[in-house]
Coordinates of C-alpha atoms in Angstrom, one line a residue:
M1 CA -4.7 27.5 -9.1
E2 CA -6.7 28.2 -12.2
N3 CA -5.7 26.9 -15.6
N4 CA -5.9 30.3 -17.2
S5 CA -2.9 31.3 -15.1
W6 CA -0.8 29.2 -17.5
T7 CA 1.1 31.2 -20.3
T8 CA 2.9 29.9 -23.3
A9 CA 6.2 30.8 -21.7
T10 CA 5.3 28.8 -18.6
V11 CA 4.3 25.8 -20.7
V12 CA 7.5 25.8 -22.7
V13 CA 9.8 26.2 -19.7
A14 CA 7.9 23.5 -17.7
A15 CA 7.9 21.1 -20.6
I16 CA 11.7 21.5 -21.2
L17 CA 12.5 21.1 -17.5
V18 CA 10.3 18.0 -17.1
C19 CA 11.7 16.4 -20.3
T20 CA 15.2 17.0 -19.0
V21 CA 14.3 15.4 -15.7
I22 CA 12.7 12.4 -17.4
F23 CA 15.6 11.8 -19.7
I24 CA 18.3 12.1 -17.1
G25 CA 16.2 10.3 -14.5
I26 CA 15.6 7.2 -16.7
L27 CA 18.8 6.9 -18.7
G28 CA 21.2 8.2 -16.0
N29 CA 19.8 5.9 -13.3
L30 CA 19.9 2.9 -15.6
V31 CA 23.6 3.5 -16.1
V32 CA 24.1 3.8 -12.4
L33 CA 22.1 0.6 -11.9
L34 CA 24.3 -1.2 -14.4
V35 CA 27.5 0.0 -12.8
T36 CA 26.3 -0.8 -9.3
I37 CA 25.1 -4.4 -9.9
K38 CA 27.8 -5.4 -12.4
G39 CA 31.4 -6.4 -11.8
N40 CA 34.3 -5.1 -9.8
R41 CA 34.8 -1.5 -11.1
V42 CA 32.8 -0.1 -8.2
R43 CA 33.5 -2.2 -5.1
T44 CA 31.5 -1.1 -2.2
K45 CA 29.3 -2.7 0.4
G46 CA 25.6 -2.2 0.4
R47 CA 25.3 -2.0 -3.3
A48 CA 21.8 -3.6 -3.1
F49 CA 20.5 -0.4 -1.4
I50 CA 22.0 1.8 -4.1
A51 CA 20.4 -0.4 -6.7
S52 CA 17.0 0.0 -4.9
L53 CA 17.4 3.8 -4.9
T54 CA 18.2 3.9 -8.6
I55 CA 15.2 1.6 -9.4
A56 CA 12.8 3.9 -7.4
D57 CA 14.3 7.0 -9.1
T58 CA 13.9 5.4 -12.5
L59 CA 10.3 4.6 -11.9
A60 CA 9.5 8.0 -10.4
S61 CA 11.1 9.6 -13.5
T62 CA 9.0 7.4 -15.8
N63 CA 5.8 8.4 -13.9
L64 CA 6.5 12.1 -14.8
I65 CA 5.1 11.4 -18.3
F66 CA 1.7 12.2 -16.7
M67 CA 3.2 15.5 -15.5
L68 CA 4.6 16.4 -19.0
T69 CA 1.2 15.7 -20.6
S70 CA -0.6 18.0 -18.1
A71 CA 2.0 20.7 -18.5
V72 CA 1.7 20.9 -22.3
S73 CA -2.1 20.8 -21.8
Y74 CA -1.9 24.1 -19.9
G75 CA -2.4 22.5 -16.5
K76 CA -5.3 20.2 -17.5
W77 CA -5.7 16.5 -16.6
V78 CA -6.8 14.6 -19.7
F79 CA -6.6 11.0 -18.5
G80 CA -9.8 10.6 -16.5
G81 CA -10.4 9.8 -12.8
T82 CA -9.1 6.3 -12.8
F83 CA -5.7 7.3 -14.1
C84 CA -5.6 10.2 -11.6
Q85 CA -5.9 7.7 -8.8
L86 CA -3.2 5.5 -10.4
N87 CA -0.9 8.5 -10.8
G88 CA -1.4 9.5 -7.2
F89 CA -0.7 6.0 -6.0
L90 CA 2.5 5.6 -8.1
T91 CA 3.8 9.0 -7.2
S92 CA 3.4 8.3 -3.5
Q93 CA 4.9 4.8 -3.8
F94 CA 8.0 5.7 -5.7
V95 CA 8.8 8.9 -3.8
A96 CA 8.5 7.1 -0.5
S97 CA 10.5 4.1 -1.7
S98 CA 13.3 6.5 -2.8
T99 CA 13.3 8.1 0.6
Y100 CA 13.4 4.8 2.4
S101 CA 16.3 3.7 0.2
L102 CA 18.2 6.8 1.2
Q103 CA 17.5 6.0 4.8
A104 CA 18.7 2.4 4.4
I105 CA 21.9 3.7 2.7
S106 CA 22.6 6.0 5.6
V107 CA 22.3 3.3 8.2
N108 CA 24.4 1.0 6.0
R109 CA 27.1 3.6 5.7
Y110 CA 27.0 4.1 9.5
F111 CA 27.8 0.5 10.1
I112 CA 30.5 0.4 7.4
V113 CA 32.4 3.5 8.8
V114 CA 31.5 3.6 12.5
K115 CA 30.6 0.0 13.5
E116 CA 32.6 -2.0 11.0
N117 CA 33.0 -4.9 13.4
L118 CA 29.2 -5.4 13.5
Y119 CA 28.6 -5.0 9.8
G120 CA 28.9 -8.6 8.8
S121 CA 26.5 -9.8 11.4
V122 CA 23.9 -7.1 10.8
F123 CA 23.9 -6.8 7.0
T124 CA 23.7 -10.4 6.0
A125 CA 22.3 -11.3 2.6
R126 CA 19.0 -12.3 4.2
N127 CA 18.7 -9.1 6.2
Q128 CA 19.5 -7.0 3.2
L129 CA 16.8 -8.7 1.1
L130 CA 14.3 -8.2 4.0
T131 CA 15.2 -4.5 4.3
I132 CA 14.7 -4.0 0.6
A133 CA 11.3 -5.7 0.8
L134 CA 10.3 -3.4 3.7
I135 CA 11.5 -0.4 1.6
W136 CA 9.0 -1.2 -1.0
C137 CA 6.2 -2.6 1.2
I138 CA 6.0 0.1 3.9
P139 CA 4.8 2.9 1.5
I140 CA 1.9 0.8 0.1
P141 CA -0.6 1.5 3.0
L142 CA 0.0 5.2 2.7
A143 CA 0.0 5.2 -1.1
I144 CA -3.3 3.2 -1.3
G145 CA -5.0 5.1 1.6
P146 CA -6.5 7.9 -0.5
V147 CA -7.8 5.3 -3.0
L148 CA -9.7 3.6 -0.2
G149 CA -11.0 6.8 1.3
W150 CA -8.3 7.9 3.8
S151 CA -7.9 11.4 2.3
H152 CA -8.3 11.4 -1.5
F153 CA -6.2 12.1 -4.6
E154 CA -7.1 15.1 -6.7
F155 CA -5.5 16.8 -9.7
Q156 CA -3.5 19.9 -8.7
P157 CA -3.0 22.2 -11.7
G158 CA -0.1 24.0 -10.1
K159 CA 1.8 20.8 -9.8
C160 CA 0.4 19.0 -12.9
L161 CA 0.0 15.8 -10.9
C162 CA -2.7 14.0 -8.9
L163 CA -1.7 14.2 -5.3
Y164 CA -3.5 13.8 -2.0
D165 CA -5.4 16.8 -0.6
F166 CA -3.5 18.1 2.4
R167 CA -6.6 19.5 4.1
S168 CA -9.1 16.6 3.4
S169 CA -7.7 14.4 6.2
I170 CA -5.5 15.8 9.0
S171 CA -4.7 12.3 10.3
Y172 CA -3.4 11.2 6.8
S173 CA -1.3 14.3 6.4
M174 CA 0.2 13.8 9.8
A175 CA 1.0 10.2 9.0
V176 CA 2.6 11.1 5.7
V177 CA 4.7 13.8 7.2
L178 CA 5.8 11.7 10.2
V179 CA 6.5 8.4 8.4
T180 CA 7.9 9.6 5.1
V181 CA 9.6 12.9 6.0
L182 CA 10.4 13.5 9.7
L183 CA 11.5 10.0 10.8
P184 CA 13.7 9.3 7.7
L185 CA 15.2 12.8 7.9
L186 CA 16.0 12.3 11.6
V187 CA 17.6 8.9 11.0
M188 CA 19.7 10.1 8.0
S189 CA 20.8 13.2 9.8
L190 CA 21.9 11.3 12.9
C191 CA 23.8 8.6 10.8
Y192 CA 25.7 11.1 8.7
F193 CA 26.5 13.2 11.8
L194 CA 28.0 10.2 13.6
I195 CA 29.9 9.2 10.4
F196 CA 31.6 12.5 9.9
K197 CA 32.3 12.8 13.6
R198 CA 34.2 9.5 13.3
V199 CA 35.9 10.5 10.1
T200 CA 37.0 13.9 11.4
H201 CA 38.3 12.3 14.7
H202 CA 40.5 9.9 12.8
S203 CA 41.5 12.0 9.8
N204 CA 44.9 12.8 11.3
Q205 CA 45.7 9.2 12.4
V206 CA 45.9 7.7 8.9
D207 CA 49.5 6.5 8.1
T208 CA 51.2 7.2 4.8
V209 CA 51.6 3.5 4.2
M210 CA 48.3 1.6 4.5
N211 CA 47.4 -2.1 4.2
N212 CA 44.6 -3.4 2.0
A213 CA 42.0 -3.2 4.8
Q214 CA 42.8 0.4 5.5
T215 CA 42.7 1.3 1.8
L216 CA 39.2 -0.3 1.6
N217 CA 38.1 1.8 4.5
I218 CA 39.3 5.0 2.9
R219 CA 37.5 4.0 -0.3
E220 CA 34.3 3.4 1.6
V221 CA 34.7 6.8 3.3
K222 CA 34.9 8.5 -0.1
I223 CA 31.8 6.8 -1.3
T224 CA 30.1 7.7 1.9
K225 CA 30.9 11.4 1.2
T226 CA 29.3 11.0 -2.2
L227 CA 26.2 9.5 -0.6
F228 CA 26.1 12.3 1.9
V229 CA 26.0 14.8 -1.0
I230 CA 23.0 12.9 -2.4
F231 CA 21.3 13.2 1.0
A232 CA 22.0 16.9 1.1
A233 CA 20.6 17.3 -2.4
Y234 CA 17.5 15.4 -1.3
V235 CA 17.0 18.0 1.5
V236 CA 17.5 20.9 -0.8
C237 CA 15.1 19.5 -3.5
F238 CA 12.3 18.7 -1.0
A239 CA 12.6 21.7 1.4
P240 CA 10.9 24.4 -0.7
A241 CA 7.9 22.3 -1.7
A242 CA 7.6 21.0 1.9
I243 CA 7.6 24.5 3.3
V244 CA 5.0 25.6 0.8
N245 CA 2.7 22.6 1.5
L246 CA 3.1 23.2 5.3
L247 CA 2.0 26.8 4.9
K248 CA -1.0 25.7 2.8
I249 CA -2.1 23.4 5.6
V250 CA -1.6 26.0 8.4
I251 CA -2.8 29.0 6.4
P252 CA -5.8 28.0 4.1
T253 CA -5.7 31.3 2.2
F254 CA -2.0 31.0 1.4
K255 CA -1.2 31.1 -2.3
I256 CA 1.9 31.4 -4.5
P257 CA 2.3 32.2 -8.2
L258 CA 1.8 29.3 -10.5
W259 CA 5.3 29.4 -11.9
I260 CA 6.8 29.0 -8.5
D261 CA 4.5 26.1 -7.6
I262 CA 5.4 24.2 -10.8
L263 CA 9.1 25.1 -10.3
F264 CA 9.2 23.7 -6.7
T265 CA 7.4 20.6 -7.9
I266 CA 9.9 20.0 -10.7
L267 CA 12.7 20.6 -8.1
V268 CA 11.3 17.7 -6.0
F269 CA 11.4 15.3 -8.9
F270 CA 14.9 16.6 -10.0
N271 CA 16.0 14.8 -6.8
H272 CA 15.4 11.5 -8.7
A273 CA 17.6 12.7 -11.6
N274 CA 20.5 14.3 -9.8
N275 CA 22.1 11.1 -8.5
P276 CA 23.9 10.1 -11.7
I277 CA 25.3 13.7 -11.9
I278 CA 26.5 13.5 -8.3
Y279 CA 28.1 10.1 -8.8
G280 CA 29.8 11.2 -12.0
A281 CA 31.1 14.5 -10.4
L282 CA 32.3 13.2 -7.1
N283 CA 33.2 9.6 -7.3
R284 CA 36.1 8.5 -9.6
Q285 CA 35.1 4.9 -9.7
Y286 CA 31.6 5.7 -11.0
R287 CA 33.0 8.4 -13.3
K288 CA 35.4 6.0 -14.9
A289 CA 32.7 3.3 -15.3
F290 CA 30.4 5.9 -16.9
K291 CA 33.0 6.8 -19.4
D292 CA 33.7 3.2 -20.3
I293 CA 30.0 2.5 -20.8
F294 CA 29.6 5.6 -23.0
R295 CA 32.7 4.8 -25.1
N296 CA 31.6 1.2 -25.6
S297 CA 28.0 2.2 -26.4
V298 CA 29.2 4.6 -29.1
R299 CA 31.7 2.1 -30.4
L300 CA 29.0 -0.6 -30.5
S301 CA 26.9 1.6 -32.8
Y302 CA 29.7 1.5 -35.5
S303 CA 31.1 -1.9 -34.7
G304 CA 31.1 -4.7 -37.3
N305 CA 29.3 -6.8 -34.6
D306 CA 26.3 -4.5 -34.9
P307 CA 23.5 -6.6 -36.4
V308 CA 22.1 -3.6 -38.2
L309 CA 25.3 -2.2 -39.7
A310 CA 27.0 -5.4 -40.5
G311 CA 26.5 -5.7 -44.2
N312 CA 23.2 -3.9 -44.0
R313 CA 21.5 -7.1 -42.9
V314 CA 20.6 -8.8 -39.7
L315 CA 23.2 -11.4 -38.6
P316 CA 22.3 -14.2 -36.3
Q317 CA 25.6 -13.8 -34.5
V318 CA 25.8 -12.7 -30.9
V319 CA 27.4 -9.3 -30.0
D320 CA 30.8 -9.7 -28.2
T321 CA 29.8 -9.6 -24.6
K322 CA 33.4 -8.9 -23.5
R323 CA 33.1 -5.4 -24.9
L324 CA 29.7 -4.9 -23.2
E325 CA 31.2 -5.8 -19.8
V326 CA 33.0 -2.4 -20.0
G327 CA 35.9 -3.6 -17.9
L328 CA 33.8 -4.2 -14.8
G329 CA 35.0 -7.8 -14.4
T330 CA 33.2 -11.1 -14.5
S331 CA 30.4 -11.5 -12.0
R332 CA 30.3 -14.7 -10.0
D333 CA 26.5 -14.5 -10.0
A334 CA 25.4 -15.7 -13.4
G335 CA 21.9 -14.1 -13.0
V336 CA 23.3 -10.7 -12.1
D337 CA 25.7 -11.0 -15.1
R338 CA 22.9 -11.7 -17.5
L339 CA 20.9 -8.8 -16.0
A340 CA 23.8 -6.5 -16.5
K341 CA 24.3 -7.5 -20.1
L342 CA 20.6 -7.1 -20.8
T343 CA 20.6 -3.6 -19.2
T344 CA 23.6 -2.6 -21.4
L345 CA 21.6 -3.7 -24.5
W346 CA 18.6 -1.6 -23.4
I347 CA 20.8 1.4 -22.9
D348 CA 22.1 1.0 -26.4
I349 CA 18.5 0.8 -27.7
L350 CA 17.6 3.9 -25.7
F351 CA 20.4 5.9 -27.4
T352 CA 19.2 4.8 -30.8
I353 CA 15.6 5.7 -30.0
L354 CA 16.7 9.1 -28.8
V355 CA 18.3 9.8 -32.2
F356 CA 15.1 9.0 -34.0
S357 CA 12.8 10.8 -31.5
N358 CA 13.6 14.0 -33.3
H359 CA 11.1 12.8 -36.0
A360 CA 8.4 12.6 -33.3
N361 CA 8.7 15.9 -31.5
N362 CA 6.6 18.0 -33.9
P363 CA 3.2 17.0 -32.4
I364 CA 4.6 17.8 -28.9
I365 CA 5.7 21.3 -30.1
Y366 CA 2.4 21.9 -31.8
G367 CA 0.5 20.9 -28.7
A368 CA 2.7 23.1 -26.4
L369 CA 2.8 26.3 -28.5
N370 CA -0.4 26.4 -30.5
E371 CA -3.8 26.6 -28.8
Q372 CA -5.8 25.6 -31.8
Y373 CA -3.8 22.5 -32.5
R374 CA -3.9 21.6 -28.8
K375 CA -7.7 21.9 -28.6
A376 CA -8.0 19.8 -31.7
F377 CA -5.7 17.2 -30.2
M378 CA -7.6 17.1 -26.9
D379 CA -11.0 16.7 -28.6
I380 CA -9.8 13.9 -30.9
F381 CA -8.1 12.2 -27.9
R382 CA -11.1 12.3 -25.7
N383 CA -13.5 11.1 -28.3
S384 CA -11.2 8.4 -29.7
V385 CA -10.1 6.9 -26.3
G386 CA -13.4 7.4 -24.5
F387 CA -12.3 9.8 -21.7
G388 CA -14.9 12.3 -22.8
D389 CA -18.5 12.4 -21.7
S390 CA -20.0 13.1 -25.1
A391 CA -23.1 11.1 -26.1
N392 CA -21.5 11.0 -29.6
D393 CA -18.6 8.9 -28.3
P394 CA -18.9 5.5 -30.0
V395 CA -17.2 3.8 -27.1
L396 CA -19.3 5.3 -24.4
A397 CA -22.7 5.4 -26.2
G398 CA -24.5 2.5 -24.7
N399 CA -21.3 0.7 -23.9
R400 CA -21.1 -0.5 -27.5
V401 CA -19.4 0.5 -30.7
L402 CA -21.6 2.4 -33.2
P403 CA -19.8 2.1 -36.5
R404 CA -22.2 4.3 -38.4
Q405 CA -22.2 7.2 -35.9
V406 CA -19.9 10.1 -36.7
V407 CA -18.5 12.3 -34.0
N408 CA -19.3 16.0 -34.2
T409 CA -16.5 17.4 -36.4
T410 CA -17.2 20.9 -35.2
R411 CA -15.6 20.1 -31.9
Q412 CA -12.7 18.3 -33.4
E413 CA -11.9 21.1 -35.8
G414 CA -10.6 22.8 -32.6
G415 CA -11.4 26.3 -33.6
L416 CA -9.3 26.0 -36.8
G417 CA -12.2 27.3 -38.9
T418 CA -13.8 26.0 -42.1
S419 CA -11.2 25.4 -44.8
R420 CA -11.8 27.0 -48.1
D421 CA -10.4 24.0 -49.8
T422 CA -13.2 21.5 -49.7
G423 CA -10.9 18.6 -50.5
V424 CA -8.8 19.3 -47.4
D425 CA -11.9 19.7 -45.4
R426 CA -13.3 16.3 -46.5
L427 CA -9.9 14.7 -45.8
A428 CA -9.9 16.1 -42.2
K429 CA -13.4 14.8 -41.6
S430 CA -12.5 11.4 -43.0
T431 CA -9.5 11.2 -40.8
T432 CA -11.5 12.1 -37.7
R433 CA -14.2 9.5 -38.7
R434 CA -11.6 6.8 -39.1
S435 CA -10.0 7.5 -35.7
T436 CA -13.4 7.4 -34.1
I437 CA -14.4 4.1 -35.5
V438 CA -11.0 2.5 -34.7

């Protein structure tokens, strides 16, 4: 797909969608992680696997910053070959870890609902830790394979990411499809089929009066239904891109419009951002916990305990942690309790950063909508950081800094033309010279 297929409308829509996925994927999953690991508001077995899923989704959403930069650059990769390999590795690792976490959740739910008598002996603390280790270690060989020569990562303008070339190695493509798609999909489908077969079979046998154990089972069934919706969303998000990629492998001449390619790619990564929405919409326990965290975060911003707002000076006092616990109860594990409080603090910081990010969005808008500014930004960035191949680059020229050498300002003017105001022109050249020397 050629870069000249990108239009301003495509760039704007893609940038808005990717920013939305990044924001929800990072902030939403952090909230889910906090609710999952902290306290007694959400009491469910196998919370470690849900936490693993949210961590993988958070990291995958963070990795989309590369995609956002490429989108506002009209489908160009500006970070160089090394970062392309890194981006390909991280994308493969996080997506596969998210998929394996979903697979572990489905097996865990199967034992909770169908084989409850075996759950305690199978899902011991040791086995859960071992499973999580496998979730994150199994994808490493496939993620690092293209870096070592088994296939290779390349930038794909239609996806704004560095991904492995489907046609460069048939064996690698088959391994990826088998290990990260077909087998997990088969396991998850089988587990949820058996779960709902059991639930449907016993749905009419539940008495009006239930004991505590039965109530717990019903609660687990409700959470299982929520997790099934997450699995269904995973299939819906991945299916279009998977079908297109399969057609590209089978039919080498197969092509689709660029806007469809980028839309399907964004849909894949929306899978990492939709979990908080599903939890909040379908599960009352998570929904109530979300509301409590939001209320307390907003209240904290105006509280007298806020070190910024209290008397307009920094107070060495500690914020009342009872309010930060948002009614989730006191954890018996002191380490988990401290982690939860720290996560709450970071969420509050993120809300504050979001408010002030309004003052930093102008360069992004200029870069997305104005070709002249974008070209100037790209030239300055390449020459300043050293990703360009220019002999005038002070970083790359002889592997040493040349403090007296000035980068060609014609390139960095980015087609903006020569200013009639010589004072402004000298100021622009001086700014370019300083950025080059630094």
